[in-house]
Amino acid sequence: MALPVAAHAAHRESPSIGISKAKPIRASAIAPPVARFHRTIRVVSRRLRTERRAELRRQRRELFASLPAGVSQATLDAIGSCESGGDPAAVSSDGTYRGKYQFDYGTWESVGGSGDPAAAPEAEQDYRAALLYEQSGSSPWPVCG
């Protein structure tokens, strides 16, 4: 009778196909490292986006840093102050004229602008106003020019 019990015990010790003897990892044990990994990815992604935006702003400032010949910043400042109080995000009450120099969309596009003039950086608005001033003088701003 000892033989069947020994056989039964031996059968229990032998490996079964498809079943691992490794203990499963508790989900709570891997959660902190996974959470740290995801947090690191978010931080790095945010930093890269911030650096990219800063680089684009720097490039844009350099692009519009110099005004076309013959137009002084003082002239543009006087026009901008009169048109919008110098506010680059100003919008007329009916929404037609936008930005520091109160461009309408057609005029803005005629000097190479795209999108909403009031959403453009102030340096770009200055540059586009200088282009317009160079082309047409002060006539686009009959009251303030």
mmCIF file of C-alpha atoms in Angstrom:
data_model
loop_
_atom_site.group_PDB
_atom_site.id
_atom_site.type_symbol
_atom_site.label_atom_id
_atom_site.label_comp_id
_atom_site.label_asym_id
_atom_site.label_seq_id
_atom_site.Cartn_x
_atom_site.Cartn_y
_atom_site.Cartn_z
ATOM 1 C CA MET A 1 0.000 0.000 0.000
ATOM 2 C CA ALA A 2 2.868 2.311 0.409
ATOM 3 C CA LEU A 3 3.510 2.160 -3.269
ATOM 4 C CA PRO A 4 0.315 3.896 -4.414
ATOM 5 C CA VAL A 5 0.819 6.766 -1.909
ATOM 6 C CA ALA A 6 4.417 7.224 -3.066
ATOM 7 C CA ALA A 7 3.283 7.186 -6.680
ATOM 8 C CA HIS A 8 0.643 9.763 -5.891
ATOM 9 C CA ALA A 9 3.214 11.986 -4.134
ATOM 10 C CA ALA A 10 5.642 11.631 -7.040
ATOM 11 C CA HIS A 11 2.900 12.545 -9.467
ATOM 12 C CA ARG A 12 2.220 15.753 -7.511
ATOM 13 C CA GLU A 13 5.906 16.775 -7.671
ATOM 14 C CA SER A 14 6.266 16.295 -11.418
ATOM 15 C CA PRO A 15 5.842 19.397 -13.569
ATOM 16 C CA SER A 16 2.588 19.830 -15.395
ATOM 17 C CA ILE A 17 2.593 21.029 -18.946
ATOM 18 C CA GLY A 18 1.624 24.690 -19.283
ATOM 19 C CA ILE A 19 1.714 25.553 -15.599
ATOM 20 C CA SER A 20 4.651 27.570 -14.279
ATOM 21 C CA LYS A 21 5.953 27.205 -10.765
ATOM 22 C CA ALA A 22 6.830 30.929 -10.749
ATOM 23 C CA LYS A 23 4.748 32.986 -8.415
ATOM 24 C CA PRO A 24 2.724 35.728 -10.105
ATOM 25 C CA ILE A 25 3.834 39.304 -9.505
ATOM 26 C CA ARG A 26 1.331 41.343 -7.583
ATOM 27 C CA ALA A 27 0.025 44.276 -9.597
ATOM 28 C CA SER A 28 0.652 46.541 -6.627
ATOM 29 C CA ALA A 29 4.356 45.660 -6.760
ATOM 30 C CA ILE A 30 4.819 46.910 -10.347
ATOM 31 C CA ALA A 31 2.435 49.867 -10.158
ATOM 32 C CA PRO A 32 4.912 52.362 -8.616
ATOM 33 C CA PRO A 33 7.672 51.785 -11.219
ATOM 34 C CA VAL A 34 5.143 51.947 -14.066
ATOM 35 C CA ALA A 35 3.636 55.131 -12.647
ATOM 36 C CA ARG A 36 7.134 56.661 -12.328
ATOM 37 C CA PHE A 37 7.875 55.704 -15.928
ATOM 38 C CA HIS A 38 4.668 57.348 -17.184
ATOM 39 C CA ARG A 39 5.309 60.450 -15.086
ATOM 40 C CA THR A 40 8.837 60.693 -16.512
ATOM 41 C CA ILE A 41 7.466 60.433 -20.053
ATOM 42 C CA ARG A 42 4.948 63.224 -19.344
ATOM 43 C CA VAL A 43 7.623 65.486 -17.832
ATOM 44 C CA VAL A 44 10.047 64.944 -20.713
ATOM 45 C CA SER A 45 7.293 65.479 -23.309
ATOM 46 C CA ARG A 46 6.198 68.702 -21.622
ATOM 47 C CA ARG A 47 9.794 69.931 -21.453
ATOM 48 C CA LEU A 48 10.359 69.174 -25.141
ATOM 49 C CA ARG A 49 7.153 71.013 -26.112
ATOM 50 C CA THR A 50 8.167 74.019 -23.994
ATOM 51 C CA GLU A 51 11.654 74.104 -25.485
ATOM 52 C CA ARG A 52 10.246 73.800 -29.015
ATOM 53 C CA ARG A 53 7.801 76.673 -28.427
ATOM 54 C CA ALA A 54 10.621 78.829 -27.015
ATOM 55 C CA GLU A 55 12.764 78.064 -30.066
ATOM 56 C CA LEU A 56 9.912 78.991 -32.428
ATOM 57 C CA ARG A 57 9.343 82.276 -30.541
ATOM 58 C CA ARG A 58 13.072 83.065 -30.760
ATOM 59 C CA GLN A 59 13.122 82.359 -34.497
ATOM 60 C CA ARG A 60 10.023 84.484 -35.016
ATOM 61 C CA ARG A 61 11.550 87.387 -33.058
ATOM 62 C CA GLU A 62 14.686 87.199 -35.202
ATOM 63 C CA LEU A 63 12.614 87.014 -38.375
ATOM 64 C CA PHE A 64 10.719 90.208 -37.562
ATOM 65 C CA ALA A 65 13.500 91.999 -35.639
ATOM 66 C CA SER A 66 14.403 94.466 -38.357
ATOM 67 C CA LEU A 67 11.867 96.774 -39.920
ATOM 68 C CA PRO A 68 11.769 97.585 -43.624
ATOM 69 C CA ALA A 69 13.909 100.566 -44.592
ATOM 70 C CA GLY A 70 12.463 103.994 -44.036
ATOM 71 C CA VAL A 71 10.053 103.091 -41.208
ATOM 72 C CA SER A 72 10.987 103.894 -37.643
ATOM 73 C CA GLN A 73 9.699 102.099 -34.575
ATOM 74 C CA ALA A 74 8.663 105.493 -33.179
ATOM 75 C CA THR A 75 6.340 106.037 -36.157
ATOM 76 C CA LEU A 76 4.811 102.594 -35.698
ATOM 77 C CA ASP A 77 4.456 103.102 -31.949
ATOM 78 C CA ALA A 78 2.551 106.350 -32.543
ATOM 79 C CA ILE A 79 0.180 104.636 -35.001
ATOM 80 C CA GLY A 80 -0.307 101.615 -32.731
ATOM 81 C CA SER A 81 -0.946 103.815 -29.718
ATOM 82 C CA CYS A 82 -3.580 105.804 -31.579
ATOM 83 C CA GLU A 83 -5.255 102.785 -33.237
ATOM 84 C CA SER A 84 -5.481 100.391 -30.292
ATOM 85 C CA GLY A 85 -3.805 101.974 -27.294
ATOM 86 C CA GLY A 86 -0.793 99.808 -28.198
ATOM 87 C CA ASP A 87 -2.652 96.563 -27.448
ATOM 88 C CA PRO A 88 -1.599 93.788 -29.873
ATOM 89 C CA ALA A 89 -4.702 91.743 -28.994
ATOM 90 C CA ALA A 90 -7.204 94.582 -29.543
ATOM 91 C CA VAL A 91 -10.305 93.861 -31.616
ATOM 92 C CA SER A 92 -12.769 96.489 -32.868
ATOM 93 C CA SER A 93 -16.310 96.360 -31.508
ATOM 94 C CA ASP A 94 -17.649 94.804 -34.711
ATOM 95 C CA GLY A 95 -14.662 92.413 -35.013
ATOM 96 C CA THR A 96 -13.543 93.745 -38.394
ATOM 97 C CA TYR A 97 -10.276 95.355 -37.334
ATOM 98 C CA ARG A 98 -7.790 93.391 -35.284
ATOM 99 C CA GLY A 99 -4.453 93.794 -33.551
ATOM 100 C CA LYS A 100 -2.230 96.688 -32.582
ATOM 101 C CA TYR A 101 -2.622 98.375 -35.975
ATOM 102 C CA GLN A 102 -6.266 97.370 -36.495
ATOM 103 C CA PHE A 103 -5.690 95.322 -39.637
ATOM 104 C CA ASP A 104 -8.617 93.813 -41.463
ATOM 105 C CA TYR A 105 -8.008 90.291 -42.775
ATOM 106 C CA GLY A 106 -7.524 91.396 -46.398
ATOM 107 C CA THR A 107 -4.890 93.988 -45.553
ATOM 108 C CA TRP A 108 -3.159 91.587 -43.178
ATOM 109 C CA GLU A 109 -2.925 88.958 -45.923
ATOM 110 C CA SER A 110 -1.758 91.533 -48.481
ATOM 111 C CA VAL A 111 1.403 92.108 -46.424
ATOM 112 C CA GLY A 112 2.066 88.386 -45.967
ATOM 113 C CA GLY A 113 0.214 87.740 -42.720
ATOM 114 C CA SER A 114 -1.860 84.642 -42.128
ATOM 115 C CA GLY A 115 -4.507 83.849 -39.560
ATOM 116 C CA ASP A 116 -5.837 86.352 -37.061
ATOM 117 C CA PRO A 117 -3.785 89.572 -36.823
ATOM 118 C CA ALA A 118 -4.740 89.956 -33.143
ATOM 119 C CA ALA A 119 -3.289 86.510 -32.402
ATOM 120 C CA ALA A 120 0.039 87.267 -34.093
ATOM 121 C CA PRO A 121 3.016 88.254 -31.931
ATOM 122 C CA GLU A 122 3.539 91.982 -31.510
ATOM 123 C CA ALA A 123 6.867 91.837 -33.370
ATOM 124 C CA GLU A 124 5.131 90.346 -36.404
ATOM 125 C CA GLN A 125 2.398 92.979 -36.254
ATOM 126 C CA ASP A 126 5.088 95.690 -36.159
ATOM 127 C CA TYR A 127 6.846 94.113 -39.132
ATOM 128 C CA ARG A 128 3.635 93.776 -41.190
ATOM 129 C CA ALA A 129 2.620 97.365 -40.344
ATOM 130 C CA ALA A 130 6.065 98.571 -41.458
ATOM 131 C CA LEU A 131 5.619 96.716 -44.761
ATOM 132 C CA LEU A 132 2.225 98.354 -45.216
ATOM 133 C CA TYR A 133 3.642 101.763 -44.290
ATOM 134 C CA GLU A 134 6.475 101.279 -46.780
ATOM 135 C CA GLN A 135 3.960 100.419 -49.540
ATOM 136 C CA SER A 136 1.219 102.945 -48.803
ATOM 137 C CA GLY A 137 2.546 105.500 -46.371
ATOM 138 C CA SER A 138 0.161 106.563 -43.620
ATOM 139 C CA SER A 139 -2.983 106.334 -45.794
ATOM 140 C CA PRO A 140 -4.128 102.966 -44.310
ATOM 141 C CA TRP A 141 -4.472 104.832 -40.995
ATOM 142 C CA PRO A 142 -6.303 108.027 -42.015
ATOM 143 C CA VAL A 143 -6.891 109.237 -38.464
ATOM 144 C CA CYS A 144 -3.748 107.964 -36.746
ATOM 145 C CA GLY A 145 -1.175 108.037 -39.564
#
